[in-house]
Tab-separated table of C-alpha atoms in Angstrom:
chain	number	residue	atom	x	y	z
O	1	MET	CA	0.000	0.000	0.000
O	2	LYS	CA	2.856	2.378	0.775
O	3	ARG	CA	4.308	1.771	-2.678
O	4	ALA	CA	0.961	2.522	-4.280
O	5	TRP	CA	0.670	5.803	-2.405
O	6	ALA	CA	4.215	6.653	-3.500
O	7	ILE	CA	3.188	6.174	-7.115
O	8	LEU	CA	0.112	8.348	-6.551
O	9	THR	CA	2.252	11.075	-5.009
O	10	VAL	CA	4.668	11.027	-7.949
O	11	ALA	CA	1.799	11.195	-10.467
O	12	VAL	CA	0.217	14.170	-8.716
O	13	LEU	CA	3.554	15.966	-8.462
O	14	VAL	CA	4.214	15.377	-12.161
O	15	SER	CA	0.813	16.816	-13.065
O	16	LEU	CA	1.401	19.836	-10.846
O	17	VAL	CA	4.791	20.489	-12.425
O	18	VAL	CA	4.130	19.690	-16.090
O	19	VAL	CA	0.690	21.239	-16.557
O	20	PRO	CA	1.536	24.684	-15.189
O	21	GLY	CA	4.908	24.484	-16.935
O	22	ALA	CA	3.210	24.370	-20.336
O	23	ALA	CA	1.900	27.882	-19.774
O	24	ALA	CA	4.642	29.145	-17.469
O	25	ALA	CA	5.541	31.962	-19.818
O	26	GLN	CA	2.127	33.552	-19.367
O	27	GLU	CA	-0.322	34.260	-16.587
O	28	THR	CA	-3.679	32.592	-17.250
O	29	ARG	CA	-7.020	33.904	-16.009
O	30	THR	CA	-10.495	32.547	-16.705
O	31	GLY	CA	-13.862	34.319	-16.700
O	32	GLY	CA	-14.846	37.776	-15.503
O	33	THR	CA	-13.181	41.039	-16.470
O	34	VAL	CA	-9.414	41.467	-16.327
O	35	VAL	CA	-8.094	45.023	-16.232
O	36	ILE	CA	-4.418	45.904	-16.595
O	37	GLU	CA	-4.236	49.370	-15.093
O	38	GLU	CA	-2.350	52.258	-16.705
O	39	ASN	CA	0.812	51.905	-14.588
O	40	GLU	CA	0.618	48.117	-14.307
O	41	THR	CA	2.827	45.616	-16.156
O	42	VAL	CA	2.204	41.867	-16.454
O	43	GLU	CA	4.550	39.261	-17.930
O	44	GLY	CA	2.338	37.899	-20.703
O	45	LEU	CA	-1.357	37.189	-20.289
O	46	THR	CA	-3.901	34.546	-21.349
O	47	VAL	CA	-7.610	35.169	-20.726
O	48	ILE	CA	-10.149	32.377	-21.337
O	49	GLY	CA	-13.879	33.083	-21.393
O	50	GLY	CA	-13.584	36.633	-20.106
O	51	THR	CA	-12.984	40.263	-21.038
O	52	VAL	CA	-9.603	41.951	-20.880
O	53	VAL	CA	-8.858	45.681	-20.878
O	54	VAL	CA	-5.214	46.665	-21.276
O	55	ASP	CA	-4.520	50.239	-20.208
O	56	GLY	CA	-1.027	49.392	-18.994
O	57	THR	CA	1.575	47.026	-20.444
O	58	VAL	CA	1.576	43.331	-21.290
O	59	ASP	CA	5.257	42.437	-21.526
O	60	GLY	CA	4.937	39.459	-23.838
O	61	ASP	CA	2.035	37.896	-25.711
O	62	LEU	CA	-1.661	38.515	-25.113
O	63	THR	CA	-4.003	35.577	-25.789
O	64	VAL	CA	-7.779	35.863	-25.526
O	65	VAL	CA	-10.071	32.851	-26.078
O	66	GLY	CA	-13.848	33.115	-26.006
O	67	GLY	CA	-13.867	36.714	-24.804
O	68	SER	CA	-13.232	40.279	-25.930
O	69	ALA	CA	-10.134	42.456	-25.661
O	70	THR	CA	-9.545	46.207	-25.626
O	71	VAL	CA	-5.955	47.384	-25.899
O	72	ASP	CA	-5.358	51.051	-25.130
O	73	GLY	CA	-1.900	50.436	-23.678
O	74	ASP	CA	1.028	48.359	-24.933
O	75	VAL	CA	1.521	44.698	-25.798
O	76	THR	CA	5.193	44.050	-26.496
O	77	GLY	CA	4.622	40.640	-28.131
O	78	ASP	CA	1.876	39.162	-30.290
O	79	ILE	CA	-1.894	39.198	-29.853
O	80	GLU	CA	-4.012	36.102	-30.499
O	81	SER	CA	-7.777	36.479	-30.221
O	82	VAL	CA	-10.218	33.617	-30.826
O	83	THR	CA	-14.046	33.939	-31.043
O	84	GLY	CA	-14.265	37.414	-29.545
O	85	ASP	CA	-14.141	41.128	-30.412
O	86	LEU	CA	-10.769	42.863	-30.522
O	87	ARG	CA	-10.193	46.634	-30.387
O	88	ILE	CA	-6.709	48.134	-30.529
O	89	ASP	CA	-5.988	51.788	-29.812
O	90	GLY	CA	-2.550	51.140	-28.362
O	91	THR	CA	0.712	49.641	-29.585
O	92	VAL	CA	1.404	45.993	-30.414
O	93	GLY	CA	5.054	45.075	-30.747
O	94	GLY	CA	4.488	41.901	-32.790
O	95	ASP	CA	1.792	40.339	-34.950
O	96	VAL	CA	-1.973	40.271	-34.483
O	97	ASP	CA	-3.955	37.089	-35.255
O	98	ALA	CA	-7.705	37.299	-34.743
O	99	ALA	CA	-10.567	34.939	-35.549
O	100	GLY	CA	-14.261	35.529	-34.894
O	101	GLY	CA	-16.181	38.594	-33.769
O	102	ASN	CA	-15.072	42.019	-35.006
O	103	VAL	CA	-11.617	43.564	-35.237
O	104	ARG	CA	-11.013	47.319	-34.975
O	105	LEU	CA	-7.658	49.103	-35.219
O	106	GLY	CA	-8.281	52.702	-34.136
O	107	SER	CA	-6.534	55.864	-35.247
O	108	GLU	CA	-4.162	55.656	-32.255
O	109	GLY	CA	-3.481	51.981	-32.799
O	110	GLN	CA	-0.270	50.586	-34.252
O	111	VAL	CA	0.740	47.009	-35.068
O	112	ASN	CA	4.496	46.671	-35.536
O	113	GLY	CA	4.101	43.417	-37.384
O	114	SER	CA	1.491	41.745	-39.563
O	115	LEU	CA	-2.282	41.655	-39.155
O	116	SER	CA	-4.194	38.439	-39.870
O	117	ALA	CA	-7.926	38.461	-39.251
O	118	ALA	CA	-10.921	36.272	-40.027
O	119	ALA	CA	-13.921	38.060	-38.585
O	120	GLY	CA	-17.408	39.343	-39.190
O	121	GLY	CA	-16.123	42.878	-39.709
O	122	VAL	CA	-12.654	44.458	-39.791
O	123	SER	CA	-11.981	48.177	-39.493
O	124	ILE	CA	-8.470	49.633	-39.878
O	125	ASN	CA	-7.826	53.274	-39.144
O	126	GLY	CA	-4.336	52.922	-37.708
O	127	VAL	CA	-0.917	51.591	-38.685
O	128	VAL	CA	0.101	48.066	-39.705
O	129	THR	CA	3.814	48.103	-40.502
O	130	GLU	CA	3.845	44.810	-42.417
O	131	ASP	CA	1.304	42.777	-44.433
O	132	ALA	CA	-2.407	42.515	-43.707
O	133	GLU	CA	-4.406	39.404	-44.582
O	134	ILE	CA	-8.120	39.742	-43.942
O	135	ALA	CA	-11.173	37.566	-44.520
O	136	ALA	CA	-14.356	39.290	-43.382
O	137	GLY	CA	-17.890	40.169	-44.387
O	138	SER	CA	-16.978	43.852	-44.401
O	139	ILE	CA	-13.534	45.481	-44.495
O	140	PHE	CA	-13.074	49.215	-43.938
O	141	LEU	CA	-9.889	51.257	-44.351
O	142	GLY	CA	-10.235	54.659	-42.706
O	143	GLU	CA	-8.540	57.987	-43.480
O	144	ASN	CA	-5.615	57.213	-41.168
O	145	ALA	CA	-5.113	53.607	-42.292
O	146	ARG	CA	-1.487	52.831	-43.120
O	147	ILE	CA	-0.454	49.339	-44.232
O	148	GLY	CA	3.266	49.008	-44.909
O	149	GLY	CA	3.111	45.779	-46.895
O	150	ASP	CA	0.526	44.006	-49.038
O	151	LEU	CA	-3.187	43.834	-48.350
O	152	THR	CA	-4.732	40.490	-49.235
O	153	TYR	CA	-8.427	40.239	-48.571
O	154	ALA	CA	-11.633	38.301	-49.098
O	155	GLY	CA	-14.919	40.137	-48.624
O	156	GLU	CA	-16.328	43.594	-49.332
O	157	LEU	CA	-13.597	46.269	-49.154
O	158	GLU	CA	-14.340	49.953	-48.572
O	159	GLN	CA	-11.325	52.264	-48.731
O	160	SER	CA	-11.276	55.927	-47.746
O	161	GLY	CA	-9.354	58.446	-49.832
O	162	GLY	CA	-6.628	58.958	-47.243
O	163	ALA	CA	-5.920	55.255	-46.663
O	164	GLN	CA	-2.501	54.104	-47.831
O	165	VAL	CA	-1.227	50.627	-48.692
O	166	GLY	CA	2.523	50.373	-49.334
O	167	GLY	CA	2.355	47.102	-51.272
O	168	GLN	CA	-0.210	45.473	-53.505
O	169	ILE	CA	-3.924	45.151	-52.881
O	170	VAL	CA	-5.047	41.668	-53.878
O	171	GLN	CA	-8.537	40.217	-53.629
O	172	ASP	CA	-8.348	36.481	-53.040
O	173	ALA	CA	-11.494	34.516	-52.170
O	174	SER	CA	-9.382	31.646	-50.842
O	175	VAL	CA	-7.843	33.721	-48.069
O	176	VAL	CA	-8.113	32.053	-44.671
O	177	ALA	CA	-6.804	34.325	-41.957
O	178	GLY	CA	-6.467	34.153	-38.228
O	179	PRO	CA	-4.854	31.597	-35.918
O	180	VAL	CA	-4.984	28.025	-37.153
O	181	GLN	CA	-5.012	26.458	-33.692
O	182	TYR	CA	-5.997	27.248	-30.150
O	183	PRO	CA	-3.298	28.559	-27.817
O	184	MET	CA	-1.445	25.984	-25.719
O	185	ALA	CA	-2.901	27.273	-22.451
O	186	PHE	CA	-6.421	26.651	-23.775
O	187	GLU	CA	-5.441	23.145	-24.848
O	188	TRP	CA	-4.238	22.401	-21.311
O	189	VAL	CA	-7.493	23.700	-19.835
O	190	LEU	CA	-9.414	21.317	-22.108
O	191	ALA	CA	-7.076	18.498	-21.078
O	192	VAL	CA	-7.795	19.128	-17.394
O	193	TYR	CA	-11.566	19.161	-18.032
O	194	ALA	CA	-11.261	15.885	-19.962
O	195	LEU	CA	-9.265	14.382	-17.098
O	196	LEU	CA	-11.940	15.307	-14.561
O	197	ILE	CA	-14.788	13.959	-16.710
O	198	ASN	CA	-12.948	10.701	-17.389
O	199	LEU	CA	-12.073	10.405	-13.696
O	200	LEU	CA	-15.742	10.740	-12.753
O	201	LEU	CA	-16.745	8.116	-15.324
O	202	GLY	CA	-13.968	5.809	-14.164
O	203	ILE	CA	-15.069	6.080	-10.537
O	204	ILE	CA	-18.614	5.111	-11.541
O	205	LEU	CA	-17.441	2.161	-13.646
O	206	LEU	CA	-15.094	0.818	-10.983
O	207	ALA	CA	-17.667	1.246	-8.221
O	208	LEU	CA	-20.424	-0.545	-10.138
O	209	ALA	CA	-18.364	-3.395	-11.584
O	210	PRO	CA	-14.916	-3.764	-9.972
O	211	GLY	CA	-14.648	-7.389	-11.085
O	212	PHE	CA	-15.251	-6.541	-14.725
O	213	ALA	CA	-12.647	-3.752	-14.525
O	214	ARG	CA	-10.088	-6.278	-13.271
O	215	ASP	CA	-10.999	-8.611	-16.127
O	216	VAL	CA	-10.481	-5.825	-18.663
O	217	ALA	CA	-7.101	-4.947	-17.171
O	218	ASP	CA	-6.074	-8.626	-17.228
O	219	ARG	CA	-7.069	-8.964	-20.906
O	220	ALA	CA	-5.246	-5.741	-21.828
O	221	THR	CA	-1.986	-6.601	-20.081
O	222	GLY	CA	-2.137	-10.320	-20.856
O	223	SER	CA	-2.475	-9.861	-24.617
O	224	ILE	CA	-1.618	-6.367	-25.802
O	225	LEU	CA	-1.394	-7.265	-29.491
O	226	GLY	CA	-4.602	-9.272	-29.286
O	227	SER	CA	-6.407	-6.353	-27.660
O	228	VAL	CA	-5.088	-3.943	-30.301
O	229	GLY	CA	-6.196	-6.293	-33.091
O	230	ILE	CA	-9.683	-6.759	-31.674
O	231	GLY	CA	-9.890	-3.017	-31.066
O	232	LEU	CA	-9.118	-2.329	-34.723
O	233	LEU	CA	-11.757	-4.812	-35.841
O	234	VAL	CA	-14.362	-3.194	-33.602
O	235	LEU	CA	-13.523	0.384	-34.608
O	236	LEU	CA	-13.542	-0.492	-38.309
O	237	GLY	CA	-16.274	-3.102	-38.403
O	238	VAL	CA	-19.017	-1.494	-36.313
O	239	PRO	CA	-19.220	1.732	-38.373
O	240	ILE	CA	-19.440	-0.358	-41.555
O	241	LEU	CA	-22.288	-2.413	-40.106
O	242	LEU	CA	-24.083	0.756	-38.977
O	243	ALA	CA	-23.696	2.274	-42.464
O	244	LEU	CA	-25.154	-0.859	-44.065
O	245	LEU	CA	-28.018	-0.792	-41.586
O	246	ALA	CA	-28.752	2.844	-42.476
O	247	ILE	CA	-29.390	1.944	-46.133
O	248	THR	CA	-32.885	0.795	-45.260
O	249	VAL	CA	-35.489	3.265	-43.995
O	250	VAL	CA	-36.379	0.931	-41.132
O	251	GLY	CA	-32.727	0.767	-40.128
O	252	ILE	CA	-32.224	4.530	-39.694
O	253	PRO	CA	-33.578	4.697	-36.102
O	254	LEU	CA	-31.546	1.605	-35.230
O	255	THR	CA	-28.463	3.195	-36.787
O	256	LEU	CA	-28.873	6.363	-34.733
O	257	ALA	CA	-29.315	4.367	-31.536
O	258	GLY	CA	-26.416	2.095	-32.466
O	259	THR	CA	-24.151	5.079	-33.188
O	260	LEU	CA	-24.908	6.578	-29.785
O	261	LEU	CA	-24.208	3.262	-28.045
O	262	PHE	CA	-20.993	2.807	-30.039
O	263	VAL	CA	-19.735	6.285	-29.068
O	264	LEU	CA	-20.450	5.509	-25.413
O	265	TYR	CA	-18.725	2.149	-25.774
O	266	VAL	CA	-15.559	3.762	-27.165
O	267	TRP	CA	-15.590	6.379	-24.408
O	268	PHE	CA	-15.997	3.745	-21.686
O	269	ALA	CA	-13.317	1.595	-23.322
O	270	THR	CA	-10.937	4.569	-23.436
O	271	VAL	CA	-11.255	4.999	-19.678
O	272	TYR	CA	-10.841	1.243	-19.158
O	273	GLY	CA	-7.723	1.317	-21.350
O	274	ARG	CA	-6.126	4.051	-19.247
O	275	PHE	CA	-7.131	2.188	-16.113
O	276	ALA	CA	-5.369	-0.894	-17.482
O	277	VAL	CA	-2.197	1.145	-18.063
O	278	GLY	CA	-2.326	2.387	-14.484
O	279	ALA	CA	-2.972	-1.102	-13.114
O	280	TRP	CA	0.004	-2.447	-15.054
O	281	LEU	CA	2.307	0.334	-13.806
O	282	ILE	CA	1.484	0.009	-10.126
O	283	GLY	CA	1.582	-3.769	-10.529
O	284	LEU	CA	5.288	-3.458	-11.415
O	285	VAL	CA	5.970	-2.525	-7.787
O	286	GLY	CA	3.560	-5.101	-6.363
O	287	ALA	CA	0.681	-2.699	-5.641
O	288	ARG	CA	-2.988	-3.445	-6.344
O	289	ASN	CA	-5.459	-0.624	-5.850
O	290	ARG	CA	-8.054	0.130	-8.483
O	291	TRP	CA	-8.520	3.777	-7.488
O	292	ILE	CA	-4.820	4.571	-7.634
O	293	ALA	CA	-4.534	2.638	-10.899
O	294	LEU	CA	-7.328	4.732	-12.388
O	295	LEU	CA	-5.763	8.019	-11.322
O	296	VAL	CA	-2.245	7.063	-12.430
O	297	GLY	CA	-3.454	5.829	-15.829
O	298	LEU	CA	-5.614	8.875	-16.535
O	299	ILE	CA	-2.923	11.368	-15.510
O	300	LEU	CA	-0.062	9.610	-17.289
O	301	VAL	CA	-1.842	9.018	-20.606
O	302	GLY	CA	-3.391	12.494	-20.417
O	303	LEU	CA	0.059	14.064	-20.055
O	304	LEU	CA	1.579	11.919	-22.798
O	305	ALA	CA	-1.296	12.869	-25.123
O	306	GLN	CA	-0.120	16.501	-25.007
O	307	ILE	CA	3.211	15.653	-26.639
O	308	PRO	CA	3.136	16.926	-30.257
O	309	PHE	CA	2.828	14.209	-32.920
O	310	VAL	CA	3.710	11.306	-30.602
O	311	GLY	CA	1.057	12.036	-27.959
O	312	PRO	CA	-2.057	11.412	-30.101
O	313	ALA	CA	-0.538	8.129	-31.328
O	314	ILE	CA	0.058	6.947	-27.754
O	315	SER	CA	-3.454	7.926	-26.724
O	316	GLY	CA	-4.883	6.161	-29.792
O	317	ILE	CA	-3.028	2.934	-29.017
O	318	VAL	CA	-4.292	2.978	-25.425
O	319	THR	CA	-7.832	3.476	-26.743
O	320	LEU	CA	-7.401	0.528	-29.135
O	321	ILE	CA	-6.208	-1.627	-26.247
O	322	GLY	CA	-9.218	-0.572	-24.171
O	323	VAL	CA	-11.719	-1.212	-26.977
O	324	GLY	CA	-10.270	-4.661	-27.633
O	325	ALA	CA	-9.904	-5.624	-23.981
O	326	VAL	CA	-13.498	-4.651	-23.195
O	327	ALA	CA	-14.718	-6.725	-26.146
O	328	LEU	CA	-12.698	-9.730	-24.959
O	329	ALA	CA	-13.913	-9.324	-21.376
O	330	LEU	CA	-17.534	-9.125	-22.550
O	331	ARG	CA	-17.067	-12.258	-24.672
O	332	ASP	CA	-15.549	-14.192	-21.774
O	333	ALA	CA	-18.270	-13.024	-19.382
O	334	ARG	CA	-20.912	-14.220	-21.829
O	335	ARG	CA	-19.220	-17.613	-22.129
O	336	GLU	CA	-19.015	-17.973	-18.360
O	337	ARG	CA	-22.716	-17.202	-17.988
O	338	GLY	CA	-23.532	-19.733	-20.685
O	339	GLU	CA	-21.452	-22.443	-19.025
O	340	LEU	CA	-23.003	-21.671	-15.649
O	341	ARG	CA	-26.480	-21.913	-17.152
O	342	ARG	CA	-25.692	-25.245	-18.812
O	343	SER	CA	-24.260	-26.668	-15.594
O	344	ARG	CA	-27.427	-25.705	-13.745
O	345	ASP	CA	-29.592	-27.312	-16.397
O	346	GLU	CA	-27.598	-30.539	-16.188
O	347	GLN	CA	-28.062	-30.831	-12.428
O	348	PRO	CA	-30.844	-33.328	-11.451
């Protein structure tokens, strides 16, 4: 038991060190209104699901997800804004990437880099020292608009007489502007939410059927390749069967119900797969505790899944193992019930 608690302690410490370390360069705040006062300086800032007003200085990058931002002060790095309104009447030392909502660069605003925006409406009445790439329903260049490089746009462009573009103005309907992925801090927040949801599901599964959970773990660790193979067959075969069932009108309701059950099955199997990993790890030191195994497996695989390129592959393999092991455990449980029933029938 002491060894098991040692493993739990290490796993928690790793999560406390690695997760905050991913966003160590920036302070992260969620919800509400965040105000950086005029004489205040923060070392980088990420705001999720809230509103940020910068009257002072953000020394580094400013990232806003699911909220709005007003910059009347200075941001020495880049600005990334996702699914919210962005207004700039201050100075940005780097690039601006914005997606969603509306983007406004006021007459006092200056971007000392490039501007990339995909929004409902974009208004530029300040300075962009490099290129601007804009995809929006409406694009307005005011009297004080100054773009040092090229302007590439998709949408309806209205340009005032005093607006100046140093490079070429090119209309390109294929323009896709704005950030192509969510900021890392947001990805870690989603990972933590997923961990908590999977932990809750795992607790329910282990509490209701601890014996079945042990059987799944035994199948997964006893035959990894077999579990992976069965998992592939299930993940490939079931959708094909559901598609064939949907061909008939009568089969459509059954297909919808079957799809929902299949999604739940894969989710449950994913949690079982991570539980099996945890059970195997703590078993290496002679410990057996299903709750610690669940926590260790969820945290470890969740952390590994955040590794670029390799992480999703590791998570996918664990899911395959879980899907296959659950299928094998269900098959064996059905056989055992059948044998028990036959033995009862044979008794005089």
